[in-house]
Amino acid sequence: MIRLENIWKTYEMGDQKLHALREINEEIRTGEHIALIGPSGSGKSTLLNIIGCLDQPSQGSYSFDDTEIAHRTPQELADIRLHELGFIFQAFHLVPRLTALENVTLPMLFAGIPKAERLERAKSVLASIGLEPWFDHRPAELSGGQKQRVAIARATVMNPRVLLADEPTGNLDSDSGAQVLELLNERNRQGITLITVTHDPNVARQAHRVLVLRDGSIVRHIEGTHLQSLSELFTGFDSMDSPSD
Amino acid sequence: MSPDEPTTRNALEFTDALSLSGSAIRAYPLRSLLSGLGIGIGVMAVVLLTSIGEGTRRYVVEQFTQFGTNIIAINPGKVETGGMPGVFGGTTQKLSIADAEAIARLPDVQKVVPMSVGQARVEGNNRGRSVYVYGSTSDLPEVFKFGVGQGQFVPKSDPRRGTQVAVLGPTLKRELFEEANALGQFVRISGVRFRIIGIMEPKGQMLGFDIDDAIYIPLASSMQLFNQDELNEIDVTFAHEDMTEALAESIRRLLTERHNNKEDFTITTQTAMIETSGKVMNIVTLSVGAIAGISLFVGAVGIFTMMWISVGERTSEIGLLRAVGATENQVLYLFLLEAVLLTTGGGAAGALTALGLGALLRAAVPGLPVYTDPIYIFAALGMSTLTGIVSGLAPARRAASLPPVESLRSE
């Protein structure tokens, strides 16, 4: 479904060239759950942004459903984000002045879906994750876990095929984190491809495959029984970086 | 759906954009109020000041046309050319009764009124008052649309022969005789005795000058009284406004010929007077409007600043909108709409305030002419909307062009 071939992302700073991603070759199949791990500055968020059509690679080819994505117009990328992709962020990114319900209807607003249908869909998604009593609450009146669940509702309300989560449990206590993780896994079981950037071994362990990045390259693929030995790897990262990537 | 297929995206509904942009305005009530206020004050100044300008223009035109538009005035001396009449070569002919009689024989002329004007002390009933004395003929009331309230006006007679009769303006009559009957009584004008034969109807003021505070006597009596050997003015009426130019030209030719081929007189047509005063007033209205426009410009700068800061503060929100699928144009639209909402709202409030203040001014200062043409209100609202577009465009473009990745990173 997602094929990355020889992807480079290079920033030019004066005379110096900074390679955020080097020679990434990877294929992600429909319905997979992939975790991207690695120390800060290893390029995992950059990779997620390129897969999420928020950023463009400097070089290489990215195909989504056998269709080349690189060098598309901003309008076309916006269309792909609207219909195919859903984003979940560590900082939730809810619009503070809008209610939970209004935040969830936001993508549908840009798709020009009529109001009645918007409300019906948003209510049903929020109700399905137990947020019915919080429809009319603004983000400031919600707990961290509730905010992230609203964000998941917003990310899934357009029925995307891929969910991209950047540190989804990074700002949550362990109970809320577990709840959010369970929601994401449930979406994955329903067939949505899930790609998660994480620092949390418990999150990574639930993935089908873990890609380890270092200095912009994928240095290891971990899957199957090897996932159990992940914790050692993270201990190595912690000595190198702070949790906020 | 594959990304290769044309994606189906309906346009962002106007009402939805309105509620989204509206929520942003409501989220910062004080800031929105203050920036809207800048535009509101600007629009209020434009509407109110142009209303006063337009009111004054209408007032002046009304004052000039109260004697009708089919009237031409001829005065001695040439005011439009430089130099002093009679100083350089030749003798200056005086404006005479014979000139008036010659004009009366021109075709299309209806009435001709020769006038002599002076100022003198009028005494009667043991009181005295200094007023304008108009020497004229029996046609004056008809030509100037004056009515006679009591008695009669100066009777028809030879303009070269005076009689000692007088007609009082109502203000002068009230000042001297109060409510008492004045007909048949006597007044002294500069010591000369005149019998009162009539009282004029009230006519009111012209440009602040009380027309009713005057006395009318036969032309010859006035010229004798003030020791004048020429007329101060000849007024000519005619049937149609269209004839104005042609008749003015005939009079000019006739009098030039009679005055040894010298144009030593000035002809003023009513239309020329209205045109001149209209031009002056238009300039006044424009200048006042331009000054008010400056305050509108200052308001626009305020909106620009506010929107620019707002875009900076809401960078991460903009990034989010892009991440959930908003296009650059949709973001541009939302921010532009926000600016337009602020300015149009401020402008509408300003226009309403101007209307209210105008009504208040009319009530408080009855003489002050204030006239708000409805077109000003629409123009002011249109201008506010335009101001929103102009001042909101750069911030909105900035919002739309922010790269989504960097926007999301800013928190």
PDB file of N, CA and C in Angstrom, chain A residues 3-5 7 56-57 59-72 76-77 80, chain B residues 2-4:
ATOM      1  N   ARG A   3       4.755   2.482  -0.520  1.00  0.00           N
ATOM      2  CA  ARG A   3       6.087   2.050  -0.931  1.00  0.00           C
ATOM      3  C   ARG A   3       7.015   3.262  -0.982  1.00  0.00           C
ATOM      4  N   LEU A   4       8.106   3.159  -0.179  1.00  0.00           N
ATOM      5  CA  LEU A   4       9.093   4.237  -0.144  1.00  0.00           C
ATOM      6  C   LEU A   4      10.361   3.721  -0.798  1.00  0.00           C
ATOM      7  N   GLU A   5      10.837   4.430  -1.818  1.00  0.00           N
ATOM      8  CA  GLU A   5      12.036   3.984  -2.517  1.00  0.00           C
ATOM      9  C   GLU A   5      13.091   5.077  -2.530  1.00  0.00           C
ATOM     10  N   ILE A   7      14.216   7.208  -0.389  1.00  0.00           N
ATOM     11  CA  ILE A   7      13.743   8.525   0.066  1.00  0.00           C
ATOM     12  C   ILE A   7      14.855   9.258   0.826  1.00  0.00           C
ATOM     13  N   GLN A  56       7.280  16.891   1.811  1.00  0.00           N
ATOM     14  CA  GLN A  56       7.673  16.219   0.571  1.00  0.00           C
ATOM     15  C   GLN A  56       9.122  15.770   0.673  1.00  0.00           C
ATOM     16  N   PRO A  57       9.460  14.589   0.161  1.00  0.00           N
ATOM     17  CA  PRO A  57      10.875  14.166   0.187  1.00  0.00           C
ATOM     18  C   PRO A  57      11.705  15.015  -0.777  1.00  0.00           C
ATOM     19  N   GLN A  59      14.156  13.756  -2.393  1.00  0.00           N
ATOM     20  CA  GLN A  59      14.571  12.851  -3.458  1.00  0.00           C
ATOM     21  C   GLN A  59      13.909  11.509  -3.206  1.00  0.00           C
ATOM     22  N   GLY A  60      13.676  10.728  -4.239  1.00  0.00           N
ATOM     23  CA  GLY A  60      13.113   9.394  -4.091  1.00  0.00           C
ATOM     24  C   GLY A  60      11.656   9.334  -4.481  1.00  0.00           C
ATOM     25  N   SER A  61      11.107   8.164  -4.345  1.00  0.00           N
ATOM     26  CA  SER A  61       9.733   7.970  -4.792  1.00  0.00           C
ATOM     27  C   SER A  61       8.868   7.424  -3.660  1.00  0.00           C
ATOM     28  N   TYR A  62       7.698   7.996  -3.518  1.00  0.00           N
ATOM     29  CA  TYR A  62       6.739   7.541  -2.512  1.00  0.00           C
ATOM     30  C   TYR A  62       5.449   7.217  -3.242  1.00  0.00           C
ATOM     31  N   SER A  63       5.074   5.963  -3.209  1.00  0.00           N
ATOM     32  CA  SER A  63       3.791   5.657  -3.855  1.00  0.00           C
ATOM     33  C   SER A  63       2.781   5.140  -2.844  1.00  0.00           C
ATOM     34  N   PHE A  64       1.576   5.600  -3.040  1.00  0.00           N
ATOM     35  CA  PHE A  64       0.458   5.244  -2.171  1.00  0.00           C
ATOM     36  C   PHE A  64      -0.542   4.554  -3.089  1.00  0.00           C
ATOM     37  N   ASP A  65      -0.786   3.243  -2.843  1.00  0.00           N
ATOM     38  CA  ASP A  65      -1.663   2.475  -3.733  1.00  0.00           C
ATOM     39  C   ASP A  65      -1.141   2.532  -5.177  1.00  0.00           C
ATOM     40  N   ASP A  66       0.152   2.352  -5.332  1.00  0.00           N
ATOM     41  CA  ASP A  66       0.800   2.350  -6.657  1.00  0.00           C
ATOM     42  C   ASP A  66       0.704   3.687  -7.392  1.00  0.00           C
ATOM     43  N   THR A  67       0.379   4.751  -6.669  1.00  0.00           N
ATOM     44  CA  THR A  67       0.316   6.065  -7.307  1.00  0.00           C
ATOM     45  C   THR A  67       1.398   6.954  -6.706  1.00  0.00           C
ATOM     46  N   GLU A  68       2.171   7.586  -7.552  1.00  0.00           N
ATOM     47  CA  GLU A  68       3.279   8.415  -7.074  1.00  0.00           C
ATOM     48  C   GLU A  68       2.740   9.646  -6.338  1.00  0.00           C
ATOM     49  N   ILE A  69       3.272   9.894  -5.168  1.00  0.00           N
ATOM     50  CA  ILE A  69       2.807  11.016  -4.349  1.00  0.00           C
ATOM     51  C   ILE A  69       3.760  12.202  -4.426  1.00  0.00           C
ATOM     52  N   ALA A  70       5.048  11.887  -4.549  1.00  0.00           N
ATOM     53  CA  ALA A  70       6.026  12.988  -4.567  1.00  0.00           C
ATOM     54  C   ALA A  70       5.710  13.938  -5.709  1.00  0.00           C
ATOM     55  N   HIS A  71       5.930  15.208  -5.475  1.00  0.00           N
ATOM     56  CA  HIS A  71       5.724  16.262  -6.477  1.00  0.00           C
ATOM     57  C   HIS A  71       4.268  16.487  -6.848  1.00  0.00           C
ATOM     58  N   ARG A  72       3.378  16.192  -5.931  1.00  0.00           N
ATOM     59  CA  ARG A  72       1.976  16.545  -6.141  1.00  0.00           C
ATOM     60  C   ARG A  72       1.757  18.000  -5.745  1.00  0.00           C
ATOM     61  N   GLU A  76      -3.623  18.726  -4.136  1.00  0.00           N
ATOM     62  CA  GLU A  76      -3.784  17.264  -4.223  1.00  0.00           C
ATOM     63  C   GLU A  76      -3.380  16.600  -2.914  1.00  0.00           C
ATOM     64  N   LEU A  77      -2.311  17.106  -2.307  1.00  0.00           N
ATOM     65  CA  LEU A  77      -1.874  16.541  -1.021  1.00  0.00           C
ATOM     66  C   LEU A  77      -2.950  16.769   0.041  1.00  0.00           C
ATOM     67  N   ILE A  80      -5.588  14.207  -0.353  1.00  0.00           N
ATOM     68  CA  ILE A  80      -5.199  12.884   0.173  1.00  0.00           C
ATOM     69  C   ILE A  80      -5.304  12.884   1.700  1.00  0.00           C
TER      70      ILE A  80
ATOM     71  N   SER B   2      -8.585   5.709  -4.583  1.00  0.00           N
ATOM     72  CA  SER B   2      -7.142   5.884  -4.740  1.00  0.00           C
ATOM     73  C   SER B   2      -6.836   7.368  -4.929  1.00  0.00           C
ATOM     74  N   PRO B   3      -5.659   7.792  -4.520  1.00  0.00           N
ATOM     75  CA  PRO B   3      -5.341   9.221  -4.659  1.00  0.00           C
ATOM     76  C   PRO B   3      -5.267   9.667  -6.115  1.00  0.00           C
ATOM     77  N   ASP B   4      -5.203   8.671  -7.043  1.00  0.00           N
ATOM     78  CA  ASP B   4      -5.124   9.052  -8.440  1.00  0.00           C
ATOM     79  C   ASP B   4      -6.475   9.537  -8.968  1.00  0.00           C
TER      80      ASP B   4
END
